[in-house]
CSV table of C-alpha atoms and ligand atoms in Angstrom, one decimal:
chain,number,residue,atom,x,y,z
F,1,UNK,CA,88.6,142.8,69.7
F,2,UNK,CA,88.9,146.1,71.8
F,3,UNK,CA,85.5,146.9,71.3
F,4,UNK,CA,84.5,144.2,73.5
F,5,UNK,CA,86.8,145.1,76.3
F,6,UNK,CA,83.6,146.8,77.9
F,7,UNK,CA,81.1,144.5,77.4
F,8,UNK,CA,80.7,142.2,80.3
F,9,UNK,CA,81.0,139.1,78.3
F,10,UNK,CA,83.9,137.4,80.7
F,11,UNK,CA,81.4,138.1,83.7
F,12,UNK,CA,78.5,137.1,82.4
F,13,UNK,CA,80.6,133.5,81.1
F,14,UNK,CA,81.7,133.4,85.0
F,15,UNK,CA,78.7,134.0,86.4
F,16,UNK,CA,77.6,130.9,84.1
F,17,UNK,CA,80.0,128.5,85.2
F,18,UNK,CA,79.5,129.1,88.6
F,19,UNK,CA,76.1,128.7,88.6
F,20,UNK,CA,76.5,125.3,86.7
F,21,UNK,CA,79.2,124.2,89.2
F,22,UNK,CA,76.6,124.9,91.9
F,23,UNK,CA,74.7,122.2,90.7
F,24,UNK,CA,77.7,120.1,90.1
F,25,UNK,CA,77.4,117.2,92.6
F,26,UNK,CA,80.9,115.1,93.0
F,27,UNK,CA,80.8,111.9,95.2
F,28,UNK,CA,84.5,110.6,96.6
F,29,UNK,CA,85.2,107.0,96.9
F,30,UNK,CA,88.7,105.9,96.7
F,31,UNK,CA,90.0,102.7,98.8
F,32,UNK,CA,92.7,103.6,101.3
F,33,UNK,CA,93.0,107.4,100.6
F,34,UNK,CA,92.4,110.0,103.0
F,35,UNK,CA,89.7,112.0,102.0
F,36,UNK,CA,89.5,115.1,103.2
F,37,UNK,CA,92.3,116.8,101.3
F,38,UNK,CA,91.0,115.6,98.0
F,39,UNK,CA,87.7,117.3,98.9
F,40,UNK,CA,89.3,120.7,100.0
F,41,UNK,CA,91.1,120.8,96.8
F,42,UNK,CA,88.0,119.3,95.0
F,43,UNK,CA,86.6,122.7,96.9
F,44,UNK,CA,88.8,125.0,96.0
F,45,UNK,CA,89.3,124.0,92.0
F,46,UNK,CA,85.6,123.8,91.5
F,47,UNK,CA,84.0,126.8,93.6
F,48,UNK,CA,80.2,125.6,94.3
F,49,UNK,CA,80.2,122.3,93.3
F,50,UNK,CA,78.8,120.0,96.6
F,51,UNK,CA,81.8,117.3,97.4
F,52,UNK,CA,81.0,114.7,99.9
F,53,UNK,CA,82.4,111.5,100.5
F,54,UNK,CA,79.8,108.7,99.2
F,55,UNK,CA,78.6,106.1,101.9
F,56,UNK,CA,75.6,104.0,101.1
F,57,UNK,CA,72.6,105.3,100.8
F,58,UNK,CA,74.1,108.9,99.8
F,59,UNK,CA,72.4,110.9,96.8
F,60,UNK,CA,72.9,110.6,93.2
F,61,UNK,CA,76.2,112.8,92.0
F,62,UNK,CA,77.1,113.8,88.8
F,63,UNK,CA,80.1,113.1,88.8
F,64,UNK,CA,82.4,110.4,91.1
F,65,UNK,CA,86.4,110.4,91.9
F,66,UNK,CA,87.0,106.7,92.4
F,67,UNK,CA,89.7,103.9,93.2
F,68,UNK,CA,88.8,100.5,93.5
F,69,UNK,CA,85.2,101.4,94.5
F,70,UNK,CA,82.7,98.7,95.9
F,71,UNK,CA,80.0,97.3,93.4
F,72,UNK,CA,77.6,98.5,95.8
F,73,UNK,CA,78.6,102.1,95.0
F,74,UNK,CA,78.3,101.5,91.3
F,75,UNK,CA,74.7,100.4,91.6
F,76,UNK,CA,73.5,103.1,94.0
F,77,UNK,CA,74.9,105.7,91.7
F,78,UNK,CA,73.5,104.6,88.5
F,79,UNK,CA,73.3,108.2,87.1
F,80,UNK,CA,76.8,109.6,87.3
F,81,UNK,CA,77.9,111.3,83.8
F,82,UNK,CA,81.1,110.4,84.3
F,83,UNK,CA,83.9,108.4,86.7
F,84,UNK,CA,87.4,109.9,87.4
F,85,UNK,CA,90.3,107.4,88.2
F,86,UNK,CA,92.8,108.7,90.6
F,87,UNK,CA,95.0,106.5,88.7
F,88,UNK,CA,95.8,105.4,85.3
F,89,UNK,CA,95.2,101.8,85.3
F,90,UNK,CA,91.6,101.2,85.4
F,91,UNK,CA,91.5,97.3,85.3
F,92,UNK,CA,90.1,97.3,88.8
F,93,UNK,CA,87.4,99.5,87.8
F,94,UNK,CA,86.7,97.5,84.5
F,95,UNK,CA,85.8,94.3,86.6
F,96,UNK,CA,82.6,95.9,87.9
F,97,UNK,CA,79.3,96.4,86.4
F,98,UNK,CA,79.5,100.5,85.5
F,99,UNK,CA,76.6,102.7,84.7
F,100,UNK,CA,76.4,101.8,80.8
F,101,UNK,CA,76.1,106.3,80.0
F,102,UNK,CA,79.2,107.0,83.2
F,103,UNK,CA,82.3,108.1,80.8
F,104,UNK,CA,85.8,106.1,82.7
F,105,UNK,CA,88.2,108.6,82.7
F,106,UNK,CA,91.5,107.6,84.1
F,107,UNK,CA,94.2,110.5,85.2
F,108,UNK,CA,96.7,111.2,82.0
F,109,UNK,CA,99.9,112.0,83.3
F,110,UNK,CA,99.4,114.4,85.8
F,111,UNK,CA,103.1,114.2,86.8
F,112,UNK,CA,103.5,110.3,86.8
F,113,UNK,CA,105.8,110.0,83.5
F,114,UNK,CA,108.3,112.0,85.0
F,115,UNK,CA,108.7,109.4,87.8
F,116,UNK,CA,108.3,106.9,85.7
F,117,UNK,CA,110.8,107.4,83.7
F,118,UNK,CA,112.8,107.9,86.5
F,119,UNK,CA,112.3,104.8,88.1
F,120,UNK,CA,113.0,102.4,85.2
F,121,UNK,CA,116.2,104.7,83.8
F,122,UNK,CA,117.5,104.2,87.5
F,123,UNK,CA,116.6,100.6,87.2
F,124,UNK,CA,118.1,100.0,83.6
F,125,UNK,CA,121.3,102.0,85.0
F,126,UNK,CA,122.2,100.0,88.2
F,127,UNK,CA,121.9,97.0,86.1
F,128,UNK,CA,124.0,97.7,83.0
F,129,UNK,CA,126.5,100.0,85.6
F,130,UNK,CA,126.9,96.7,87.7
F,131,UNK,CA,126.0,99.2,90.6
F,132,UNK,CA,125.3,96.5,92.7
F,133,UNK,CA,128.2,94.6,92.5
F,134,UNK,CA,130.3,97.9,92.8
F,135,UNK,CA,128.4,98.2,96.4
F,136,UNK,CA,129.4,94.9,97.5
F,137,UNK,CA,133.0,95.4,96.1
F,138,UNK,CA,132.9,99.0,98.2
F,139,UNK,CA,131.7,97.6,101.1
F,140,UNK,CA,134.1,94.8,101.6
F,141,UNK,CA,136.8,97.3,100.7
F,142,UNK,CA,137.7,96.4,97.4
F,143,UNK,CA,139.0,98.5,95.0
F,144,UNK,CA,138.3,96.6,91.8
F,145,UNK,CA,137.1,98.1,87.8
F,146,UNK,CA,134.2,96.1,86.0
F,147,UNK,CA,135.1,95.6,82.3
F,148,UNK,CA,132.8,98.3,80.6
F,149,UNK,CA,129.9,96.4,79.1
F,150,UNK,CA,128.8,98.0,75.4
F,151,UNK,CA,124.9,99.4,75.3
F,152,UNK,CA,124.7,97.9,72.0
F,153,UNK,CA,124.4,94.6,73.7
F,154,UNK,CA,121.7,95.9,76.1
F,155,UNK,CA,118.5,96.8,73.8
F,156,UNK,CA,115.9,97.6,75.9
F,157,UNK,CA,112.1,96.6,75.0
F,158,UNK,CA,109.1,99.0,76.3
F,159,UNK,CA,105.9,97.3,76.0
F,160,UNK,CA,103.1,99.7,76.0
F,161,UNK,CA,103.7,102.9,74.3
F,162,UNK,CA,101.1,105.0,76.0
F,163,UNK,CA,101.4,107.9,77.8
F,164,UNK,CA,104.2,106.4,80.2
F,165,UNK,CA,105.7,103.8,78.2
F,166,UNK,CA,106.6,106.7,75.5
F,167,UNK,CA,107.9,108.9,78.2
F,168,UNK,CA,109.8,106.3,79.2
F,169,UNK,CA,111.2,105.1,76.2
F,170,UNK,CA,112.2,108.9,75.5
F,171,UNK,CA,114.2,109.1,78.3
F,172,UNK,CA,116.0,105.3,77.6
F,173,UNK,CA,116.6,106.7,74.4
F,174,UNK,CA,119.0,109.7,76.2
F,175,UNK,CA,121.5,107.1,77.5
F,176,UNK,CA,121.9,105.6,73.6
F,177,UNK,CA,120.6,102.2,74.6
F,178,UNK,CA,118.8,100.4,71.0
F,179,UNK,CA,115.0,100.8,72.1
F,180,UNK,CA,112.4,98.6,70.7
F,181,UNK,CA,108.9,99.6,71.4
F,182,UNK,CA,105.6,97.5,71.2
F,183,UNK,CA,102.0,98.7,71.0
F,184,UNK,CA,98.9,97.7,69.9
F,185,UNK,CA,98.4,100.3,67.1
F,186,UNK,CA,101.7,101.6,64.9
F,187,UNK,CA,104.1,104.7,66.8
F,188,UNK,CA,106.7,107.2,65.5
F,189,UNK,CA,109.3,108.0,67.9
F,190,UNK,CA,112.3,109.7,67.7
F,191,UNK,CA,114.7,107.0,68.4
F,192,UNK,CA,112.4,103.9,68.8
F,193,UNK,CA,112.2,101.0,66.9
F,194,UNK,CA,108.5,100.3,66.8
F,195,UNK,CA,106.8,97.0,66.8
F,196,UNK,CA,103.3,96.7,66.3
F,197,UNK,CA,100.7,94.4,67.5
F,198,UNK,CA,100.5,90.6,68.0
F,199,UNK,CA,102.1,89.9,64.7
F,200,UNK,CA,105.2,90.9,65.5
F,201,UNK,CA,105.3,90.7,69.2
F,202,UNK,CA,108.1,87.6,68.7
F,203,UNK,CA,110.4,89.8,66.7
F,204,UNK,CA,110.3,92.7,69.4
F,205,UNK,CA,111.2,90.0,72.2
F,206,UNK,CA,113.9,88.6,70.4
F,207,UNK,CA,115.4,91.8,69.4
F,208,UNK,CA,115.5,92.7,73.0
F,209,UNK,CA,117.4,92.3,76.5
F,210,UNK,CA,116.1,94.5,79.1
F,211,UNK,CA,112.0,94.2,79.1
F,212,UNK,CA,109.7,97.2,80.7
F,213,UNK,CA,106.7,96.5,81.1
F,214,UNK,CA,104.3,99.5,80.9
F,215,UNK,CA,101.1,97.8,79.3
F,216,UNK,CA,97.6,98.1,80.8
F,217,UNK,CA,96.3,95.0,82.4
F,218,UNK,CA,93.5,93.5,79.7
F,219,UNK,CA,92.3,90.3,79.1
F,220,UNK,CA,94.5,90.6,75.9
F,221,UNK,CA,98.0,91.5,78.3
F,222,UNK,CA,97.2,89.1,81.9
F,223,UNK,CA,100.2,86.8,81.9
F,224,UNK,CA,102.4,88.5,78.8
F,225,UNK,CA,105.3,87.6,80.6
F,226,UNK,CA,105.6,84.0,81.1
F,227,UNK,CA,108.0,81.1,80.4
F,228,UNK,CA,107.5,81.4,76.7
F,229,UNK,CA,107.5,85.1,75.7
F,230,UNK,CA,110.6,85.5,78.6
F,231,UNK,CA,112.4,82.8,77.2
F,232,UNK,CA,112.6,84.7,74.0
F,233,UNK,CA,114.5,87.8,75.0
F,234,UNK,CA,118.0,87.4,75.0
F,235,UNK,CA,120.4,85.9,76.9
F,236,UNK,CA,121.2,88.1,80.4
F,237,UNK,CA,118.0,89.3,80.1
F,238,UNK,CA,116.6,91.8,82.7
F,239,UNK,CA,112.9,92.3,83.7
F,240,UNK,CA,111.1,95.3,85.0
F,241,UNK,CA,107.8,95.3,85.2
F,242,UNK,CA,106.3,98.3,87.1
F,243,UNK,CA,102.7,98.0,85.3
F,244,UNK,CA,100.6,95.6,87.0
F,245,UNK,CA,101.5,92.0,88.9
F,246,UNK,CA,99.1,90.0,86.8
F,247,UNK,CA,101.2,90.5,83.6
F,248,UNK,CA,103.9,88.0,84.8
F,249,UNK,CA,103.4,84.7,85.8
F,250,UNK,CA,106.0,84.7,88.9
F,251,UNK,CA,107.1,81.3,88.9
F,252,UNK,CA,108.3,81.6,85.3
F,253,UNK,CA,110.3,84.6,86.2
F,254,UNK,CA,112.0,82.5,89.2
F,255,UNK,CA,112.8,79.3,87.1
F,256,UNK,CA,114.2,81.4,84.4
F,257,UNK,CA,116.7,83.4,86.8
F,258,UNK,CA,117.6,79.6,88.3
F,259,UNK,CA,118.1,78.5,84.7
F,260,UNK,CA,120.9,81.6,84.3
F,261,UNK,CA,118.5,83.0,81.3
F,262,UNK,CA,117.4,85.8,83.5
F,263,UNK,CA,120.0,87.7,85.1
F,264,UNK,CA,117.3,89.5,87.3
F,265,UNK,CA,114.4,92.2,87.6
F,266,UNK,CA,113.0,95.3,88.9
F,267,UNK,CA,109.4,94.5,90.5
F,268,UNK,CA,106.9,97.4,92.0
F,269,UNK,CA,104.0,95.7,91.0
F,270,UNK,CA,102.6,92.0,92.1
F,271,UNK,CA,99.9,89.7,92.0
F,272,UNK,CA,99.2,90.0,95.7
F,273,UNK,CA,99.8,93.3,97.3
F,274,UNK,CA,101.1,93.9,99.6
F,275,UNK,CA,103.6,90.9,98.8
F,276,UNK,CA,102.9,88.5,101.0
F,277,UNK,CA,105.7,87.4,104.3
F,278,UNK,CA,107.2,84.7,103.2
F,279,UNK,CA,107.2,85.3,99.1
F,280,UNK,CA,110.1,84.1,97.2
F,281,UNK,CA,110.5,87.9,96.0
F,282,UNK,CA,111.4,88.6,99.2
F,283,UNK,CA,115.4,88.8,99.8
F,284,UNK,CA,115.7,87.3,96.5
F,285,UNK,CA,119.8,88.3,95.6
F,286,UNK,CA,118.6,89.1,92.4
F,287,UNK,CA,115.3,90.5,92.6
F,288,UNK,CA,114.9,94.0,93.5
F,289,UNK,CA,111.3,94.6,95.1
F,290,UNK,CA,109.6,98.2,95.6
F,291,UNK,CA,105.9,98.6,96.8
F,292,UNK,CA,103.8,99.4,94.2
F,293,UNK,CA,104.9,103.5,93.8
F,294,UNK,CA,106.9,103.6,90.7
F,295,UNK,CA,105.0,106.4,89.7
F,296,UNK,CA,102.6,107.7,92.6
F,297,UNK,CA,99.4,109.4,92.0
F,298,UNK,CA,100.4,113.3,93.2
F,299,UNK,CA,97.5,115.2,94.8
F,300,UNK,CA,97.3,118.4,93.6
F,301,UNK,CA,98.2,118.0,89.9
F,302,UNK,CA,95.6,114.9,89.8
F,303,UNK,CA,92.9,117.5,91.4
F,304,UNK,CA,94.0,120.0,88.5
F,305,UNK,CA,93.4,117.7,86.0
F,306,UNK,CA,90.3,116.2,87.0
F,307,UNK,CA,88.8,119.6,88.1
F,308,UNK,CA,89.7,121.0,84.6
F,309,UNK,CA,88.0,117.6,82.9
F,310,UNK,CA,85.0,118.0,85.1
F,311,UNK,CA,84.7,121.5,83.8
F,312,UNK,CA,85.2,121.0,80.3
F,313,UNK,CA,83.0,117.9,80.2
F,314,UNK,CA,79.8,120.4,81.6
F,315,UNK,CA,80.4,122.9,78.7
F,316,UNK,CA,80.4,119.7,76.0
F,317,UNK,CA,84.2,119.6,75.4
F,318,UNK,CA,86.0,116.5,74.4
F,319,UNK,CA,88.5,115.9,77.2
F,320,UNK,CA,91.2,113.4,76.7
F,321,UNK,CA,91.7,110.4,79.1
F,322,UNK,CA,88.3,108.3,78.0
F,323,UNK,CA,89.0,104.5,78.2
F,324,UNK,CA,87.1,102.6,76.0
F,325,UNK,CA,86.1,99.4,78.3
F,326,UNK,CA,85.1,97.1,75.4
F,327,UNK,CA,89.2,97.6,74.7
F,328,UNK,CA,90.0,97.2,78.3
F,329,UNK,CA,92.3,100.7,78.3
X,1,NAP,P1,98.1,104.0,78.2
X,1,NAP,O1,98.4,105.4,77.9
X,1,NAP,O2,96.7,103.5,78.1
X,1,NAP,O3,99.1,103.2,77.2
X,1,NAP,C1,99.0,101.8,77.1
X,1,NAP,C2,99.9,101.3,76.0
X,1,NAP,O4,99.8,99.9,75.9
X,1,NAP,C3,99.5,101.8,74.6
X,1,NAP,O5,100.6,102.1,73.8
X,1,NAP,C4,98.7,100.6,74.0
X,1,NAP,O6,98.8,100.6,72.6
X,1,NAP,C5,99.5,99.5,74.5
X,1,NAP,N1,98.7,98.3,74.5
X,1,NAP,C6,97.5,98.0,75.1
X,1,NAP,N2,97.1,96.8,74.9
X,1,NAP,C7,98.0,96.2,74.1
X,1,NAP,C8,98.2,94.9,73.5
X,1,NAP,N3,97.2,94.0,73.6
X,1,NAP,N4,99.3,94.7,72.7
X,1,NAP,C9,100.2,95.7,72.5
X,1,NAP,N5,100.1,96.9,73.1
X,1,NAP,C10,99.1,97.2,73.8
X,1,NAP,O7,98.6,103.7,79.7
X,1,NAP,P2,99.7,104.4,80.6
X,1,NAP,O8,99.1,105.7,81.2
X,1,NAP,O9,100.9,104.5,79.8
X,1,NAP,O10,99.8,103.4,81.8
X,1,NAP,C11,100.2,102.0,81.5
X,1,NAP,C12,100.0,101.2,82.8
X,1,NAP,O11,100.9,101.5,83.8
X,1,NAP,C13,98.6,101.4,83.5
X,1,NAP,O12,97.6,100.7,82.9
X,1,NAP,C14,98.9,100.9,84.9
X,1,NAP,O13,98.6,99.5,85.0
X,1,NAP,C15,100.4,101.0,85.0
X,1,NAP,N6,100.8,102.0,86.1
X,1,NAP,C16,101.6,101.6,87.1
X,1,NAP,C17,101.9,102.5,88.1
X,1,NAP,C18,102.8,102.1,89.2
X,1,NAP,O14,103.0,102.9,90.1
X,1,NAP,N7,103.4,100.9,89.2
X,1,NAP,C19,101.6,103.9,88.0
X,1,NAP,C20,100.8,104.2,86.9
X,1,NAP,C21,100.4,103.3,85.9
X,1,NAP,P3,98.2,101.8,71.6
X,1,NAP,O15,99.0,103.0,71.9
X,1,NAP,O16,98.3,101.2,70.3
X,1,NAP,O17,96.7,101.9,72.1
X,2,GLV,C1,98.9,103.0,89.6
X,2,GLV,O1,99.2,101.9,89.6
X,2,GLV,C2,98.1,103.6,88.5
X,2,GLV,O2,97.5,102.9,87.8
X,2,GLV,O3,98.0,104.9,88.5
């Protein structure tokens, strides 16, 4: 109330914080990023804290931001309180030994839904709007209409109904394309029919033709799409998979697109990245290939979020974002 607006409570609380962030060590070890503007803004977000980019041998932190870190790294730093992704899939990170205490916290957002959902709208557009086939016509000077194709024969399936896969299927839902959605534990959303969990993962395929794969790679998800589960969407089906490259067994997806089951797909993700010369993905006439950045990691928002986690985890708040590794996600 007023009467407080002269006691130096806010200071005093500042005064705290930075004091703690003084002693708030932060180690940086992420696989081909440059470094130093993470650590300026690191800097700048968390006034005190010591930043330095680990190398062996460096001193214990209390906290790490990682991608695709080296074993070695994990063992040296033993004590950290917690690990920051600077990504939201953290099957890479998963497959090393961790420090049992370190909280995983992977990046929540942090302006990757929007792009997201922009990427696979664009994707799920060009295909139902026969843009491609208009761009040939155009380009060999032909002036020709498409017969308009009805959305009701194009439900699109979103598997993974996290924090991209609902944004996504949100923003399908816009255009008044049937959306089925699948996850692990039941979901209400406006304008999704939800399917839930292994049980009745048959009934979502079937139900739909354009697939999106937004799932996290588990041991539970590695090879989801294969002959089988592919060969159960219907007829004219379209892939996109913009999760990860080990959720689709390649070879499946080819054979199916010769068979005419699969009219095509939208890859940004594969099991070998970058894709390897010579890949049959590679001028494919129906495959369309992007390199892995569907929905980039952006700088400064990630650096706002973790800063604010960092913060809130040294007061004892919950912050959100905690994967539990025995579920993988
Ligand atoms: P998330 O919030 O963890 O959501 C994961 C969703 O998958 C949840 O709905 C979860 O179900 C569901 N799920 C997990 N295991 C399942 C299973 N066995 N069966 C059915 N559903 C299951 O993850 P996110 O932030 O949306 O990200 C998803 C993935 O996108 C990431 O893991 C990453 O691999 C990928 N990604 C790719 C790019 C790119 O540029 N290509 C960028 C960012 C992320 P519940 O809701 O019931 O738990
Ligand atoms: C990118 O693929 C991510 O997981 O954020």
């Amino acid at each position: 109330g007023p009467s407080c607006s002269s006691f130096p409570l806010r200071d005093s609380t500042q005064r705290q914080g930075a004091v703690r962030s003084a002693a708030m060590k932060i180690t940086f070890c992420c696989t081909d990023t440059k470094a130093e503007p993470w650590l300026q803004g690191l800097a700048v977000a968390l006034p005190g804290a010591e930043i330095s980019v680990w190398q062996p041998g460096a001193p214990q932190a209390d906290y790490a931001v990682v991608w695709a870190p080296p074993q070695q790294f994990m063992d040296e730093q033993a004590g950290l309180k917690a690990l920051f992704n600077i990504g939201a899939g953290v099957d890479a990170l998963l497959k090393l030994r961790l420090p049992p205490q370190a909280l995983v916290v992977r990046l929540d957002d942090a302006g990757m839904a929007v792009q997201m959902a922009e990427y696979v709208c664009h994707a799920v557009i060009r295909h139902f709007r026969e843009f491609d086939g208009y761009e040939a016509d155009m380009a060999a000077g032909r002036w020709g209409y498409r017969k308009p194709r009805l959305r009701s024969d194009f439900p699109v399936g979103v598997m993974g109904l996290g924090v991209l896969g609902e944004r996504v299927a949100r923003a399908l839902a816009q255009f008044d394309f049937p959306i089925n959605g699948y996850s692990r534990t039941p979901k209400a959303i406006d304008g999704v029919r939800a399917f839930t969990g292994a049980e009745q993962f048959n009934d979502f395929l079937v139900a739909s033709r354009v697939l999106v794969n937004l799932l996290p790679l588990t041991p539970e998800t590695a090879n989801v799409m294969n002959q089988d589960t592919l060969g159960r969407l219907q007829p004219g089906a379209y892939v996109i998979n913009v999760a990860r490259g080990a959720h689709l067994v390649e070879e499946d997806l080819l054979a199916l697109i010769d068979s005419g089951h699969v009219a095509g797909a939208t890859l940004d993700v594969f099991r070998s990245e970058p894709l390897p010369a010579g890949h049959a993905f590679w001028n494919h006439p129906r495959i369309t290939i992007t390199p892995h950045t569907s929905a980039r990691t952006l700088r400064d928002e990630s650096i706002a979020q973790i800063a604010r986690k960092m913060a809130a985890l040294e007061r004892g708040e919950a912050v959100a974002g905690i994967v539990n590794p025995a579920r993988g996600y």
